[in-house]
Short mmCIF file of C-alpha atoms in Angstrom, two decimals:
data_model
loop_
_atom_site.label_atom_id
_atom_site.label_comp_id
_atom_site.label_asym_id
_atom_site.label_seq_id
_atom_site.Cartn_x
_atom_site.Cartn_y
_atom_site.Cartn_z
CA MET C 1 39.83 -203.70 -79.21
CA ARG C 2 42.65 -201.86 -77.89
CA CYS C 3 45.10 -200.30 -79.99
CA ALA C 4 48.76 -199.00 -79.24
CA ARG C 5 50.30 -196.46 -81.18
CA ILE C 6 53.47 -194.63 -81.95
CA LEU C 7 52.96 -191.18 -82.73
CA VAL C 8 55.51 -188.84 -83.79
CA CYS C 9 56.27 -185.00 -85.22
CA CYS C 10 56.44 -184.98 -88.82
CA GLY C 11 59.77 -185.18 -90.14
CA LEU C 12 61.31 -186.46 -86.94
CA LEU C 13 64.76 -188.45 -86.60
CA LEU C 14 65.54 -189.24 -90.41
CA ALA C 15 69.25 -187.79 -90.15
CA PRO C 16 71.62 -186.45 -87.53
CA ALA C 17 71.11 -182.73 -86.30
CA ARG C 18 74.57 -182.06 -87.50
CA PRO C 19 76.25 -184.65 -90.09
CA VAL C 20 79.82 -185.22 -89.44
CA PRO C 21 81.90 -185.29 -92.61
CA GLY C 22 83.24 -188.73 -93.02
CA ALA C 23 81.10 -190.37 -90.55
CA ASP C 24 78.72 -192.86 -90.58
CA PRO C 25 75.41 -192.05 -90.32
CA PRO C 26 73.61 -193.35 -87.35
CA ARG C 27 70.73 -196.16 -88.06
CA PRO C 28 67.31 -195.33 -87.66
CA LEU C 29 65.77 -195.05 -84.32
CA ARG C 30 64.21 -198.21 -83.14
CA VAL C 31 61.06 -197.49 -81.08
CA VAL C 32 58.69 -200.09 -79.22
CA THR C 33 55.48 -199.35 -77.12
CA TYR C 34 54.40 -202.24 -75.09
CA ASN C 35 51.98 -202.34 -72.36
CA VAL C 36 53.11 -205.04 -69.97
CA LEU C 37 49.48 -205.91 -68.52
CA HIS C 38 50.40 -205.76 -64.69
CA GLY C 39 48.15 -208.90 -64.11
CA GLY C 40 46.55 -207.22 -60.53
CA PHE C 41 48.41 -206.94 -56.93
CA GLY C 42 48.13 -210.73 -56.23
CA LEU C 43 50.27 -211.54 -53.08
CA GLY C 44 52.49 -214.04 -55.37
CA GLY C 45 53.36 -210.99 -57.62
CA ASP C 46 52.89 -213.52 -60.91
CA GLY C 47 49.61 -212.06 -62.06
CA GLN C 48 48.66 -213.46 -65.32
CA HIS C 49 51.97 -215.16 -65.70
CA LEU C 50 54.09 -211.92 -65.33
CA GLU C 51 57.56 -213.68 -64.64
CA GLU C 52 56.79 -215.82 -67.97
CA ARG C 53 55.74 -212.67 -69.99
CA LEU C 54 58.55 -210.44 -68.90
CA ALA C 55 61.06 -213.42 -69.70
CA MET C 56 59.74 -213.35 -73.16
CA ALA C 57 59.66 -209.37 -73.41
CA ILE C 58 63.18 -209.38 -72.70
CA GLU C 59 64.15 -211.75 -75.39
CA VAL C 60 62.32 -210.12 -78.13
CA LEU C 61 63.23 -206.42 -77.03
CA ARG C 62 66.97 -207.91 -76.92
CA GLY C 63 66.70 -209.24 -80.47
CA LEU C 64 65.05 -206.08 -81.73
CA ASP C 65 67.71 -204.31 -80.49
CA VAL C 66 65.66 -201.38 -79.39
CA ASP C 67 66.79 -197.68 -78.60
CA VAL C 68 63.67 -196.62 -76.90
CA VAL C 69 60.40 -198.43 -75.27
CA GLY C 70 57.51 -197.06 -73.76
CA LEU C 71 55.78 -199.14 -71.14
CA GLN C 72 52.18 -199.10 -69.92
CA GLU C 73 50.97 -200.97 -66.81
CA ALA C 74 54.45 -201.16 -65.78
CA SER C 75 54.11 -202.24 -62.29
CA SER C 76 56.09 -202.41 -58.85
CA GLY C 77 55.05 -204.44 -55.92
CA ARG C 78 56.61 -206.27 -52.88
CA ARG C 79 57.12 -209.56 -54.41
CA ARG C 80 57.60 -208.53 -58.32
CA GLY C 81 59.62 -205.39 -57.46
CA ASP C 82 59.97 -202.71 -60.25
CA VAL C 83 59.17 -204.34 -63.27
CA ALA C 84 60.24 -201.21 -65.77
CA ALA C 85 63.47 -201.35 -63.42
CA ARG C 86 63.68 -204.83 -63.88
CA LEU C 87 63.39 -204.53 -67.70
CA ALA C 88 65.56 -201.86 -67.94
CA ALA C 89 68.46 -203.69 -66.12
CA ALA C 90 68.21 -206.92 -68.34
CA LEU C 91 68.39 -204.92 -71.49
CA GLY C 92 71.16 -202.51 -70.16
CA LEU C 93 68.63 -199.06 -70.78
CA HIS C 94 67.98 -196.08 -68.76
CA HIS C 95 64.81 -195.80 -67.52
CA VAL C 96 62.24 -193.66 -65.52
CA ARG C 97 58.93 -194.66 -64.33
CA ALA C 98 55.49 -192.66 -62.98
CA PRO C 99 52.84 -194.15 -60.88
CA ALA C 100 49.22 -193.47 -62.28
CA GLY C 101 46.21 -194.57 -60.44
CA TYR C 102 43.68 -193.34 -57.94
CA ARG C 103 43.34 -189.99 -56.13
CA TRP C 104 44.66 -189.65 -52.73
CA VAL C 105 42.43 -192.38 -50.89
CA GLY C 106 43.78 -194.53 -53.72
CA ARG C 107 47.40 -193.57 -53.14
CA LEU C 108 46.88 -194.65 -49.33
CA ALA C 109 45.67 -198.07 -50.78
CA SER C 110 48.39 -198.43 -53.09
CA TRP C 111 50.75 -197.78 -50.06
CA VAL C 112 48.90 -200.46 -48.07
CA MET C 113 48.94 -203.17 -50.77
CA GLY C 114 52.28 -202.44 -51.81
CA PHE C 115 51.23 -201.88 -55.58
CA ASP C 116 51.23 -199.45 -58.09
CA GLU C 117 51.25 -199.45 -61.92
CA GLY C 118 52.15 -196.45 -64.89
CA PRO C 119 53.96 -195.63 -67.81
CA ALA C 120 57.74 -195.68 -67.95
CA VAL C 121 60.15 -194.67 -70.80
CA LEU C 122 63.32 -197.19 -71.32
CA SER C 123 66.26 -195.65 -73.36
CA ARG C 124 69.78 -196.88 -74.84
CA PHE C 125 70.41 -192.83 -74.77
CA PRO C 126 70.82 -190.53 -71.11
CA ILE C 127 67.62 -189.29 -69.83
CA VAL C 128 68.62 -185.97 -68.98
CA ALA C 129 65.37 -184.74 -67.72
CA TRP C 130 61.68 -185.87 -67.40
CA ASN C 131 58.29 -184.86 -66.12
CA VAL C 132 55.01 -186.36 -65.21
CA VAL C 133 51.49 -184.54 -65.48
CA ARG C 134 48.19 -185.98 -64.73
CA LEU C 135 45.53 -185.72 -67.68
CA SER C 136 41.97 -184.46 -67.07
CA SER C 137 39.99 -187.16 -64.96
CA CYS C 138 36.98 -186.81 -67.62
CA ASP C 139 34.63 -188.41 -65.03
CA HIS C 140 36.88 -191.52 -64.86
CA TRP C 141 37.69 -192.90 -61.32
CA TYR C 142 41.03 -193.77 -62.40
CA GLY C 143 44.05 -191.17 -62.67
CA ARG C 144 45.77 -191.35 -65.86
CA VAL C 145 49.11 -189.49 -66.35
CA LEU C 146 51.96 -188.40 -69.29
CA LEU C 147 55.26 -189.32 -68.71
CA CYS C 148 57.85 -187.53 -70.78
CA ALA C 149 61.40 -188.20 -70.71
CA THR C 150 64.29 -185.90 -72.69
CA LEU C 151 66.86 -187.91 -74.39
CA ASP C 152 70.27 -187.27 -75.68
CA THR C 153 70.45 -188.95 -78.54
CA PRO C 154 72.91 -188.82 -81.68
CA TRP C 155 70.10 -187.02 -83.36
CA GLY C 156 70.17 -184.47 -81.00
CA SER C 157 67.38 -184.05 -77.92
CA LEU C 158 64.12 -186.00 -78.12
CA ASP C 159 61.06 -186.21 -75.99
CA ALA C 160 59.84 -189.65 -75.48
CA CYS C 161 56.31 -189.71 -73.85
CA SER C 162 54.31 -192.54 -72.49
CA THR C 163 50.76 -192.69 -71.28
CA HIS C 164 47.87 -195.07 -71.02
CA THR C 165 44.41 -193.42 -71.35
CA GLY C 166 40.79 -194.40 -71.30
CA SER C 167 38.79 -194.33 -74.89
CA SER C 168 37.16 -191.03 -73.91
CA THR C 169 37.45 -188.49 -76.73
CA CYS C 170 37.77 -186.09 -73.70
CA GLN C 171 40.72 -187.50 -72.01
CA LEU C 172 42.53 -187.86 -75.50
CA ARG C 173 41.80 -184.10 -75.94
CA SER C 174 43.52 -183.38 -72.75
CA LEU C 175 46.52 -185.24 -73.73
CA THR C 176 46.66 -183.25 -76.89
CA ARG C 177 46.67 -180.09 -74.94
CA LEU C 178 49.26 -181.45 -72.74
CA LEU C 179 51.57 -182.14 -75.91
CA GLN C 180 51.12 -178.84 -77.37
CA GLY C 181 52.71 -177.36 -74.43
CA ARG C 182 55.71 -179.14 -75.15
CA ARG C 183 55.86 -177.70 -78.60
CA GLY C 184 59.31 -175.82 -79.48
CA ARG C 185 61.35 -177.74 -76.99
CA ALA C 186 62.55 -180.91 -79.06
CA PRO C 187 60.85 -183.36 -81.35
CA LEU C 188 58.81 -185.66 -79.99
CA ILE C 189 57.40 -189.28 -80.07
CA LEU C 190 54.55 -190.52 -78.26
CA MET C 191 54.05 -194.25 -77.40
CA ALA C 192 50.61 -194.89 -75.97
CA ASP C 193 48.03 -197.55 -75.11
CA LEU C 194 44.97 -194.89 -76.05
CA ASN C 195 42.26 -197.86 -75.62
CA SER C 196 41.00 -196.63 -79.20
CA THR C 197 41.17 -197.50 -82.82
CA PRO C 198 42.50 -194.87 -85.72
CA ASP C 199 39.15 -194.08 -86.69
CA THR C 200 37.97 -192.78 -83.25
CA SER C 201 37.62 -189.01 -82.81
CA GLY C 202 40.11 -188.74 -79.96
CA VAL C 203 43.15 -190.50 -82.22
CA LYS C 204 42.16 -188.08 -85.01
CA HIS C 205 42.29 -185.27 -82.95
CA LEU C 206 45.72 -186.24 -82.31
CA VAL C 207 46.79 -186.55 -85.79
CA ALA C 208 44.89 -183.35 -86.71
CA ASP C 209 47.21 -181.71 -84.27
CA GLY C 210 50.32 -182.42 -86.27
CA LEU C 211 51.09 -186.03 -84.99
CA VAL C 212 51.75 -188.84 -87.37
CA ASP C 213 50.68 -192.40 -86.76
CA THR C 214 53.92 -193.98 -87.55
CA PHE C 215 52.31 -197.39 -87.96
CA ARG C 216 49.65 -196.35 -89.80
CA THR C 217 51.99 -194.69 -92.19
CA ALA C 218 54.01 -197.58 -92.53
CA ASN C 219 51.61 -200.19 -92.94
CA PRO C 220 48.66 -198.33 -94.56
CA ASP C 221 46.27 -201.65 -95.09
CA ALA C 222 47.70 -203.88 -91.86
CA PRO C 223 45.02 -204.36 -88.79
CA GLY C 224 47.75 -203.85 -86.26
CA PHE C 225 48.42 -205.40 -82.83
CA THR C 226 46.21 -205.26 -79.97
#
Protein backbone atom coordinates (compact mmCIF):
# COMPACT_ATOMS: atom_id res chain seq x y z
CA MET A 1 0.00 0.00 0.00
CA ARG A 2 1.34 3.41 -0.91
CA CYS A 3 0.89 6.41 1.28
CA ALA A 4 0.96 10.05 0.20
CA ARG A 5 1.89 12.39 2.98
CA ILE A 6 2.08 16.09 3.75
CA LEU A 7 4.68 16.82 6.41
CA VAL A 8 5.47 20.23 7.84
CA CYS A 9 7.78 21.85 10.35
CA CYS A 10 6.13 22.40 13.72
CA GLY A 11 3.93 25.44 14.14
CA LEU A 12 3.72 26.23 10.44
CA LEU A 13 1.50 29.00 9.12
CA LEU A 14 -1.14 29.42 11.75
CA ALA A 15 -0.98 33.22 11.69
CA PRO A 16 0.56 36.00 9.60
CA ALA A 17 4.20 36.76 10.28
CA ARG A 18 3.36 40.45 10.81
CA PRO A 19 -0.33 40.96 11.67
CA VAL A 20 -1.77 44.21 10.35
CA PRO A 21 -4.01 46.02 12.87
CA GLY A 22 -7.62 45.94 11.75
CA ALA A 23 -6.95 43.63 8.81
CA ASP A 24 -8.73 40.33 8.36
CA PRO A 25 -6.33 37.45 9.01
CA PRO A 26 -5.60 35.25 6.00
CA ARG A 27 -7.46 31.96 5.91
CA PRO A 28 -5.62 28.71 6.65
CA LEU A 29 -3.24 27.53 3.96
CA ARG A 30 -4.79 24.83 1.75
CA VAL A 31 -2.32 22.24 0.52
CA VAL A 32 -2.82 19.09 -1.56
CA THR A 33 -0.38 16.38 -2.60
CA TYR A 34 -1.33 14.29 -5.63
CA ASN A 35 0.37 11.47 -7.53
CA VAL A 36 -0.90 12.02 -11.06
CA LEU A 37 0.03 8.48 -12.29
CA HIS A 38 1.71 9.25 -15.60
CA GLY A 39 0.38 6.08 -17.24
CA GLY A 40 3.47 5.38 -19.33
CA PHE A 41 4.81 6.95 -22.50
CA GLY A 42 2.27 5.51 -24.97
CA LEU A 43 2.26 7.30 -28.30
CA GLY A 44 -1.36 8.25 -27.73
CA GLY A 45 -0.42 10.13 -24.59
CA ASP A 46 -3.52 8.98 -22.71
CA GLY A 47 -2.03 6.20 -20.59
CA GLN A 48 -4.56 4.82 -18.13
CA HIS A 49 -7.15 7.43 -19.12
CA LEU A 50 -4.85 10.35 -18.31
CA GLU A 51 -7.07 12.96 -19.96
CA GLU A 52 -10.14 11.87 -18.00
CA ARG A 53 -8.18 11.86 -14.77
CA LEU A 54 -6.76 15.32 -15.40
CA ALA A 55 -10.24 16.69 -16.02
CA MET A 56 -11.43 15.21 -12.72
CA ALA A 57 -8.36 16.52 -10.89
CA ILE A 58 -8.94 20.05 -12.18
CA GLU A 59 -12.55 19.95 -11.03
CA VAL A 60 -11.65 18.68 -7.55
CA LEU A 61 -8.70 21.03 -7.03
CA ARG A 62 -10.73 24.01 -8.20
CA GLY A 63 -13.47 23.07 -5.74
CA LEU A 64 -10.95 22.85 -2.91
CA ASP A 65 -9.65 26.34 -3.77
CA VAL A 66 -6.10 25.13 -3.15
CA ASP A 67 -3.12 27.35 -2.42
CA VAL A 68 -0.31 24.85 -3.00
CA VAL A 69 -0.26 21.52 -4.83
CA GLY A 70 2.59 19.03 -4.79
CA LEU A 71 2.52 16.68 -7.77
CA GLN A 72 4.31 13.39 -8.27
CA GLU A 73 4.61 11.60 -11.64
CA ALA A 74 3.91 14.88 -13.43
CA SER A 75 4.78 13.87 -16.98
CA SER A 76 5.68 15.64 -20.17
CA GLY A 77 5.34 14.15 -23.64
CA ARG A 78 4.92 15.10 -27.27
CA ARG A 79 1.22 14.32 -27.35
CA ARG A 80 0.15 15.01 -23.76
CA GLY A 81 2.21 18.18 -23.30
CA ASP A 82 3.49 19.26 -19.89
CA VAL A 83 0.91 17.94 -17.41
CA ALA A 84 2.00 20.24 -14.56
CA ALA A 85 1.82 23.29 -16.84
CA ARG A 86 -1.63 22.24 -18.04
CA LEU A 87 -2.96 21.84 -14.50
CA ALA A 88 -1.41 25.15 -13.43
CA ALA A 89 -2.94 26.99 -16.39
CA ALA A 90 -6.38 25.51 -15.74
CA LEU A 91 -6.23 26.52 -12.07
CA GLY A 92 -4.51 29.89 -12.52
CA LEU A 93 -1.45 28.85 -10.51
CA HIS A 94 2.29 29.34 -10.81
CA HIS A 95 4.29 26.15 -11.28
CA VAL A 96 7.69 24.53 -11.54
CA ARG A 97 8.53 20.95 -12.50
CA ALA A 98 11.67 18.79 -12.39
CA PRO A 99 12.23 15.59 -14.39
CA ALA A 100 13.33 12.56 -12.39
CA GLY A 101 14.29 9.31 -14.07
CA TYR A 102 17.29 7.33 -15.18
CA ARG A 103 20.97 8.23 -15.31
CA TRP A 104 22.54 9.65 -18.47
CA VAL A 105 21.68 6.65 -20.67
CA GLY A 106 18.09 6.89 -19.51
CA ARG A 107 18.00 10.63 -20.16
CA LEU A 108 19.01 9.92 -23.74
CA ALA A 109 16.24 7.33 -23.98
CA SER A 110 13.76 9.85 -22.53
CA TRP A 111 14.78 12.33 -25.20
CA VAL A 112 14.30 9.74 -27.93
CA MET A 113 10.88 8.75 -26.55
CA GLY A 114 9.88 12.37 -25.96
CA PHE A 115 8.77 11.59 -22.43
CA ASP A 116 9.80 12.28 -18.84
CA GLU A 117 8.15 12.56 -15.43
CA GLY A 118 8.93 13.99 -12.02
CA PRO A 119 7.69 16.12 -9.13
CA ALA A 120 6.11 19.55 -9.50
CA VAL A 121 4.90 22.37 -7.26
CA LEU A 122 1.86 24.49 -8.15
CA SER A 123 1.25 27.66 -6.15
CA ARG A 124 -1.28 30.45 -5.86
CA PHE A 125 1.59 32.59 -4.60
CA PRO A 126 4.63 33.74 -6.61
CA ILE A 127 7.54 31.30 -6.83
CA VAL A 128 10.59 33.43 -6.09
CA ALA A 129 13.20 30.65 -6.25
CA TRP A 130 13.43 26.91 -6.75
CA ASN A 131 15.99 24.14 -6.86
CA VAL A 132 16.18 20.41 -7.48
CA VAL A 133 18.58 17.87 -5.96
CA ARG A 134 18.97 14.14 -6.50
CA LEU A 135 18.29 11.68 -3.72
CA SER A 136 20.80 8.91 -3.07
CA SER A 137 20.17 6.03 -5.46
CA CYS A 138 20.46 3.43 -2.67
CA ASP A 139 21.00 0.73 -5.34
CA HIS A 140 17.78 1.69 -7.10
CA TRP A 141 17.93 1.90 -10.88
CA TYR A 142 15.53 4.85 -11.11
CA GLY A 143 16.75 8.28 -10.05
CA ARG A 144 14.61 10.23 -7.58
CA VAL A 145 14.74 13.99 -7.00
CA LEU A 146 13.58 16.53 -4.43
CA LEU A 147 12.07 19.72 -5.85
CA CYS A 148 11.70 22.71 -3.52
CA ALA A 149 10.12 26.06 -4.40
CA THR A 150 10.28 29.16 -2.22
CA LEU A 151 6.89 30.87 -2.19
CA ASP A 152 6.07 34.48 -1.30
CA THR A 153 2.92 34.00 0.82
CA PRO A 154 0.88 36.31 3.10
CA TRP A 155 2.56 34.50 6.00
CA GLY A 156 6.05 35.16 4.71
CA SER A 157 8.41 32.89 2.78
CA LEU A 158 7.53 29.20 2.60
CA ASP A 159 9.55 26.33 1.17
CA ALA A 160 7.18 23.91 -0.60
CA CYS A 161 8.86 20.64 -1.56
CA SER A 162 7.63 17.68 -3.59
CA THR A 163 9.21 14.27 -4.12
CA HIS A 164 8.42 10.67 -5.01
CA THR A 165 10.64 8.09 -3.34
CA GLY A 166 11.04 4.36 -3.20
CA SER A 167 10.17 2.57 0.00
CA SER A 168 13.74 1.98 1.17
CA THR A 169 14.84 3.41 4.50
CA CYS A 170 18.10 4.40 2.80
CA GLN A 171 16.34 6.71 0.37
CA LEU A 172 14.14 8.27 3.05
CA ARG A 173 17.22 8.92 5.17
CA SER A 174 18.75 10.64 2.15
CA LEU A 175 15.61 12.77 1.92
CA THR A 176 15.90 13.62 5.61
CA ARG A 177 19.50 14.79 5.15
CA LEU A 178 18.54 17.02 2.22
CA LEU A 179 15.73 18.60 4.22
CA GLN A 180 18.09 19.17 7.14
CA GLY A 181 20.22 21.26 4.79
CA ARG A 182 17.30 23.64 4.28
CA ARG A 183 16.83 24.41 7.97
CA GLY A 184 16.83 28.08 8.89
CA ARG A 185 15.72 29.27 5.45
CA ALA A 186 11.94 29.32 5.90
CA PRO A 187 9.13 27.13 7.22
CA LEU A 188 8.97 24.00 5.09
CA ILE A 189 6.19 21.73 3.89
CA LEU A 190 6.94 18.39 2.25
CA MET A 191 4.38 16.89 -0.14
CA ALA A 192 5.36 13.39 -1.12
CA ASP A 193 4.53 9.91 -2.26
CA LEU A 194 6.89 7.94 -0.03
CA ASN A 195 5.68 4.46 -0.98
CA SER A 196 5.59 3.83 2.76
CA THR A 197 3.16 3.72 5.67
CA PRO A 198 3.54 5.77 8.86
CA ASP A 199 4.83 2.78 10.82
CA THR A 200 7.87 2.22 8.59
CA SER A 201 11.33 3.21 9.79
CA GLY A 202 11.91 5.71 6.97
CA VAL A 203 8.80 7.75 7.75
CA LYS A 204 9.52 7.51 11.47
CA HIS A 205 12.98 8.91 10.75
CA LEU A 206 11.48 11.95 8.99
CA VAL A 207 9.09 12.59 11.87
CA ALA A 208 11.81 12.10 14.47
CA ASP A 209 13.84 14.76 12.68
CA GLY A 210 11.15 17.37 13.33
CA LEU A 211 8.56 17.03 10.57
CA VAL A 212 4.91 16.65 11.50
CA ASP A 213 2.65 14.21 9.64
CA THR A 214 -0.26 16.61 9.25
CA PHE A 215 -2.75 13.99 8.08
CA ARG A 216 -2.04 11.72 11.02
CA THR A 217 -2.15 14.66 13.43
CA ALA A 218 -5.57 15.75 12.14
CA ASN A 219 -6.88 12.19 11.68
CA PRO A 220 -5.28 9.95 14.32
CA ASP A 221 -7.50 6.94 13.56
CA ALA A 222 -8.30 7.27 9.85
CA PRO A 223 -6.58 4.85 7.44
CA GLY A 224 -5.78 7.58 4.93
CA PHE A 225 -5.77 7.45 1.14
CA THR A 226 -3.68 5.43 -1.28
